[in-house]
mmCIF file of C-alpha atoms and ligand atoms in Angstrom:
data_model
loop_
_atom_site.group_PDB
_atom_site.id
_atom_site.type_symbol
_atom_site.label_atom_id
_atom_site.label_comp_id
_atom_site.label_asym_id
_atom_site.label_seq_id
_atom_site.Cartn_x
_atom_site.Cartn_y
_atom_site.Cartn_z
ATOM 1 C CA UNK A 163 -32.452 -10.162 32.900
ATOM 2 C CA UNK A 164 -34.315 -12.909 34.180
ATOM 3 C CA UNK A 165 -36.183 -12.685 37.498
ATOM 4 C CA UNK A 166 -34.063 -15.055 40.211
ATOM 5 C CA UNK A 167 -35.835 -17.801 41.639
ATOM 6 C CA UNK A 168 -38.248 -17.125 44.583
ATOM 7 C CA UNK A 169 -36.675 -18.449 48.176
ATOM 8 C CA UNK A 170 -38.239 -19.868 50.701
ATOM 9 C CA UNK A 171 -37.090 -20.620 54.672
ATOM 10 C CA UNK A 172 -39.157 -22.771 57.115
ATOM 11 C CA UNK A 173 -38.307 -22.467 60.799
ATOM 12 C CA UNK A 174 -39.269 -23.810 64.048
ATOM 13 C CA UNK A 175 -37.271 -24.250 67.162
ATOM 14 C CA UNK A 176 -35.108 -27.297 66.823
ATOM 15 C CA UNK A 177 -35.278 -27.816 63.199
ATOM 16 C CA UNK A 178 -35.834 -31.620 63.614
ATOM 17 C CA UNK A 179 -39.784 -32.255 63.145
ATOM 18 C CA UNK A 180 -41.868 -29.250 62.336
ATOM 19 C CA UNK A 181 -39.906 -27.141 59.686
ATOM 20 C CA UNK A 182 -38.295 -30.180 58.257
ATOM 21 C CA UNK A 183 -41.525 -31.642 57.636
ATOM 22 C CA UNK A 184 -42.394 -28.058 55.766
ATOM 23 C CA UNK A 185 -39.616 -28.587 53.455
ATOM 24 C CA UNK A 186 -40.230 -31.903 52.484
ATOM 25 C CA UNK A 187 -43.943 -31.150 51.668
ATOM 26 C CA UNK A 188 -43.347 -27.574 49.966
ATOM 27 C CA UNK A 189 -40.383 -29.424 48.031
ATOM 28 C CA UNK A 190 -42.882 -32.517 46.487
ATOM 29 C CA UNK A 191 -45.615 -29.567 45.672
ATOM 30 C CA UNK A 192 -43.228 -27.301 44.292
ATOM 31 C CA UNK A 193 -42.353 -30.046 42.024
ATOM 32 C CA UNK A 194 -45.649 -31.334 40.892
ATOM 33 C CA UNK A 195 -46.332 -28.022 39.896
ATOM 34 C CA UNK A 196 -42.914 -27.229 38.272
ATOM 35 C CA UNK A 197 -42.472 -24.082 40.306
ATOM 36 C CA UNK A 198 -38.347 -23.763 40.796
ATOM 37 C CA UNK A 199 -37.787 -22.418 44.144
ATOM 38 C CA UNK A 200 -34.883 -22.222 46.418
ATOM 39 C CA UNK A 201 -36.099 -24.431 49.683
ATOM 40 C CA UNK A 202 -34.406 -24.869 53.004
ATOM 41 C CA UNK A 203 -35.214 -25.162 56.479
ATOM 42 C CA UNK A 204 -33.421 -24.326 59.845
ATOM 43 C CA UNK A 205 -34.022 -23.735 63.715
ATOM 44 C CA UNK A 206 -34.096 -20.766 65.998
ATOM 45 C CA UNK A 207 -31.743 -23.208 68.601
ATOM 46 C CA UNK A 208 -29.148 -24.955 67.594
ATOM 47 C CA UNK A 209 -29.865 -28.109 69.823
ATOM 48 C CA UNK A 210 -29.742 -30.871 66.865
ATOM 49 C CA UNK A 211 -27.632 -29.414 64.365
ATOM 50 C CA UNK A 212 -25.939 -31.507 61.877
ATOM 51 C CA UNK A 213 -29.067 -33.948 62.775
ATOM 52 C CA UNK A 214 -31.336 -35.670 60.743
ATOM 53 C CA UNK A 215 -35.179 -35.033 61.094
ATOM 54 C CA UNK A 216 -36.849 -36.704 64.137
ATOM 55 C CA UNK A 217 -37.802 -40.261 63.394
ATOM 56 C CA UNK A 218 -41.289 -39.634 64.228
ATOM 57 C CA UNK A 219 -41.359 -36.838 61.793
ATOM 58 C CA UNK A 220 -40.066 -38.607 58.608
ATOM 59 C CA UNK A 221 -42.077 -41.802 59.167
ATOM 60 C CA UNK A 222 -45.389 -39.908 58.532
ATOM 61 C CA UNK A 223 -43.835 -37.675 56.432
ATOM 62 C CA UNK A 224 -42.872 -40.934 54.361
ATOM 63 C CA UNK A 225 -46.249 -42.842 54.376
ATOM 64 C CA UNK A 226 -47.519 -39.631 52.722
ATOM 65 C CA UNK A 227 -45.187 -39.622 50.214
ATOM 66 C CA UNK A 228 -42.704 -36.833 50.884
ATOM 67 C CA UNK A 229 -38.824 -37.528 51.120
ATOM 68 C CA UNK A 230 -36.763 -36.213 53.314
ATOM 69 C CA UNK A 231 -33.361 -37.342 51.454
ATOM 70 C CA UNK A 232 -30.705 -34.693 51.981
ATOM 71 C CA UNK A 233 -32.373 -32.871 54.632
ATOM 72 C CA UNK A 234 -30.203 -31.699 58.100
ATOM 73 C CA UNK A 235 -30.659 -29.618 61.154
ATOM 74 C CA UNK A 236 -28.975 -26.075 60.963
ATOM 75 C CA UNK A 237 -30.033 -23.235 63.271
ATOM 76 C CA UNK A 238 -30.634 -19.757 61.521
ATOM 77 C CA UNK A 239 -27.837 -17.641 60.275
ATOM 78 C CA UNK A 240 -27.553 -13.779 59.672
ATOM 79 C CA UNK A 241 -27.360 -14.530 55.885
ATOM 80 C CA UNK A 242 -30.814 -16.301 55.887
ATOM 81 C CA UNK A 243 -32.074 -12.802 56.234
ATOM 82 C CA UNK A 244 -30.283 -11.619 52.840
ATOM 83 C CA UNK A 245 -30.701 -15.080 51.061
ATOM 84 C CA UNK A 246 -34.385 -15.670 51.233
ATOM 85 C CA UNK A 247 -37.577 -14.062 50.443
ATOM 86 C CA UNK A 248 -39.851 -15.738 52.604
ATOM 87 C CA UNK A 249 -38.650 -16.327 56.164
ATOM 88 C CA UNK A 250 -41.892 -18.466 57.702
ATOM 89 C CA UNK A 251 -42.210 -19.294 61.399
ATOM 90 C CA UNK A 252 -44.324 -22.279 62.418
ATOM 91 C CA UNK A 253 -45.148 -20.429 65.622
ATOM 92 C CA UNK A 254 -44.966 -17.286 67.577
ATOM 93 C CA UNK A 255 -42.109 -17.503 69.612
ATOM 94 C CA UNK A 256 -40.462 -18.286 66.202
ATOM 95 C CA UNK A 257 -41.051 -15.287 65.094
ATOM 96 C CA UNK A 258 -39.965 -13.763 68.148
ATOM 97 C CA UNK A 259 -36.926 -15.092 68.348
ATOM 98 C CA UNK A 260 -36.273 -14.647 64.130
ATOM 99 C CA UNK A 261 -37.744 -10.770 64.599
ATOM 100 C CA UNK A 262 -35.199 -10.047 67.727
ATOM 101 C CA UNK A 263 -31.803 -11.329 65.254
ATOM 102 C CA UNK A 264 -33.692 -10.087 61.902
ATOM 103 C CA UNK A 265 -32.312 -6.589 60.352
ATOM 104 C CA UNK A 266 -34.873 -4.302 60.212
ATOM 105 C CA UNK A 267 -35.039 -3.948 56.343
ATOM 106 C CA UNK A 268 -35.815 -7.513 56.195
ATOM 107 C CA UNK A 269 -38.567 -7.808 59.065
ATOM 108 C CA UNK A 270 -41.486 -7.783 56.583
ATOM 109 C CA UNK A 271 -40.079 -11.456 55.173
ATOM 110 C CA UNK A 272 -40.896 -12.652 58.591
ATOM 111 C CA UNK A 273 -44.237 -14.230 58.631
ATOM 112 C CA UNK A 274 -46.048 -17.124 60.400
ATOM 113 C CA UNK A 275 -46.139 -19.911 57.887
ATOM 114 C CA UNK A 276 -49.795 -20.595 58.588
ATOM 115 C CA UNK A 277 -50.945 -17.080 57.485
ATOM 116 C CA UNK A 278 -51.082 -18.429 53.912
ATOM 117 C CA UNK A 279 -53.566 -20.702 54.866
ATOM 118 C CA UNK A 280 -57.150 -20.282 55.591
ATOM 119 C CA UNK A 281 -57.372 -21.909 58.735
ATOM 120 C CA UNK A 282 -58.833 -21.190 62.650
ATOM 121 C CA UNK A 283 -55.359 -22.787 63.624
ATOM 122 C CA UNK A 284 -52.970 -20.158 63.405
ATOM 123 C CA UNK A 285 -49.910 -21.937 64.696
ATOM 124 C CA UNK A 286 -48.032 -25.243 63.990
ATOM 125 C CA UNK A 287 -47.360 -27.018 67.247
ATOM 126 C CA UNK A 288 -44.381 -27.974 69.017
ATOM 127 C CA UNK A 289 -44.985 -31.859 68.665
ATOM 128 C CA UNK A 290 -41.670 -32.862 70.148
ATOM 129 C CA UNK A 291 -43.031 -34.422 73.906
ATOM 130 C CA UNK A 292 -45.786 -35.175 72.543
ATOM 131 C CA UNK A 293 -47.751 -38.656 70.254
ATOM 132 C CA UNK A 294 -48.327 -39.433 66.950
ATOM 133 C CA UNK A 295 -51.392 -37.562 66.885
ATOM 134 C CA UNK A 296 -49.242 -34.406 67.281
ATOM 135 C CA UNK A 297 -47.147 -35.153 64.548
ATOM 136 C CA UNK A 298 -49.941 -36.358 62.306
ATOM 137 C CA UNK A 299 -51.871 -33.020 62.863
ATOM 138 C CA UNK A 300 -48.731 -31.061 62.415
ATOM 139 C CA UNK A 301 -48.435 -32.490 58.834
ATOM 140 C CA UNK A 302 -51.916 -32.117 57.777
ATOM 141 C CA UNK A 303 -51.538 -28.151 58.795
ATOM 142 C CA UNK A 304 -48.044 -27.294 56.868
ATOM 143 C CA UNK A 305 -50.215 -29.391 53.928
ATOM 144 C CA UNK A 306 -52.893 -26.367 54.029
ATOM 145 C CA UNK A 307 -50.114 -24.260 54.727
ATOM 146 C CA UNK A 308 -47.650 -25.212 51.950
ATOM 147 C CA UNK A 309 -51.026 -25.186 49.533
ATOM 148 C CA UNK A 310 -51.812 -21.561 50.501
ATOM 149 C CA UNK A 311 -48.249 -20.821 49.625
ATOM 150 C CA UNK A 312 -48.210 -22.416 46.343
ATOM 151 C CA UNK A 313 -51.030 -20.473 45.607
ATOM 152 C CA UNK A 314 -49.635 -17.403 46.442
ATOM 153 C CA UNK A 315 -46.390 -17.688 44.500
ATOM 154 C CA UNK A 316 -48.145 -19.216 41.543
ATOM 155 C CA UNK A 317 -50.248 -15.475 41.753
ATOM 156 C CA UNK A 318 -47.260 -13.619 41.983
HETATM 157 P P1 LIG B 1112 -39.302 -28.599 66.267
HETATM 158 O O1 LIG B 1112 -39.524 -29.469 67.575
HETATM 159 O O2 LIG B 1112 -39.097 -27.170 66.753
HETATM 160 O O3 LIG B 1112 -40.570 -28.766 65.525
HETATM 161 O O4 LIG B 1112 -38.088 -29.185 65.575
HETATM 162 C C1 LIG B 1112 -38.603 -29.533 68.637
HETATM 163 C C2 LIG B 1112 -37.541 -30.397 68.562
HETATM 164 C C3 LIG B 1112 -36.657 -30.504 69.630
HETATM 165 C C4 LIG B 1112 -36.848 -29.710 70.732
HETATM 166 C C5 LIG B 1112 -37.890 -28.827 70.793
HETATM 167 C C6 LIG B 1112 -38.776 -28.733 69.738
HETATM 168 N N1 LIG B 1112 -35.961 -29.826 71.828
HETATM 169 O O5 LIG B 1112 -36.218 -29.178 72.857
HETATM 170 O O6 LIG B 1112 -34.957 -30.557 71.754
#
């Protein structure tokens, strides 16, 4: 039987600029390395859902070449905990909040995303109320993070 493909879940709070921008970057490198993944992102809140990523987010997103075409807010669900294989939290409190909902026989699938990278930053930022710094920085760490990941499931 062949092995089914390897799942992946970004998450943040709102699901509108930091774990959106993780699935549009993990989706372009899992491509140009012809790794076939499941992909999807969602939010611990369900503030935006049925929203499109933040305007801020996809426009540097975009000038670095990743698309965000098909890609809307949803907040968690209990199935994400069955359905994927790699639950990743772009912060603390997102893992928190995933760990308090999360079965117990599916904790260890909770990680913070930035633990695949080899980084001093250990956290993503909440860029929301912030500038485009923010949301510059916060792309260039999922980059090393999504890297670190690809790297780890090409390994595996
Ligand atoms: P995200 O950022 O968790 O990276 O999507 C936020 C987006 C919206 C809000 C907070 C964080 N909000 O409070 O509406």
């Amino acid at each position: 039987m062949s092995k089914s493909k390897a799942s992946v879940l970004f998450v943040c709070l709102g699901n509108i600029c930091r774990s959106p921008s993780a699935e549009a970057v993990f989706t372009k490198m899992a491509q140009d390395q012809n790794l076939d993944l499941v992909i999807d992102s969602a939010g611990t809140a369900g503030y935006h859902t049925g929203a499109e990523p933040d305007k801020r987010s996809q426009a540097i997103g975009l000038e670095r070449g990743y698309s965000f075409k098909g890609v809307k807010c949803r907040k968690v669900e209990p199935q994400d905990f069955e359905t994927f294989d790699y639950i990743l939290g772009m912060d603390n409190k997102n893992i928190s909040h995933l760990l308090e909902i999360c079965p117990k026989e599916h904790q260890d699938k909770v990680r913070l995303f930035l633990s695949f990278a080899d980084l001093q930053e250990k956290e993503v930022p909440d860029p929301y109320y912030g500038g485009k710094k923010g949301f510059e920085y916060v792309l260039d760490l999922i980059e090393e993070g999504a890297i670190g990941l690809i790297g780890q499931l090409q390994a595996s």
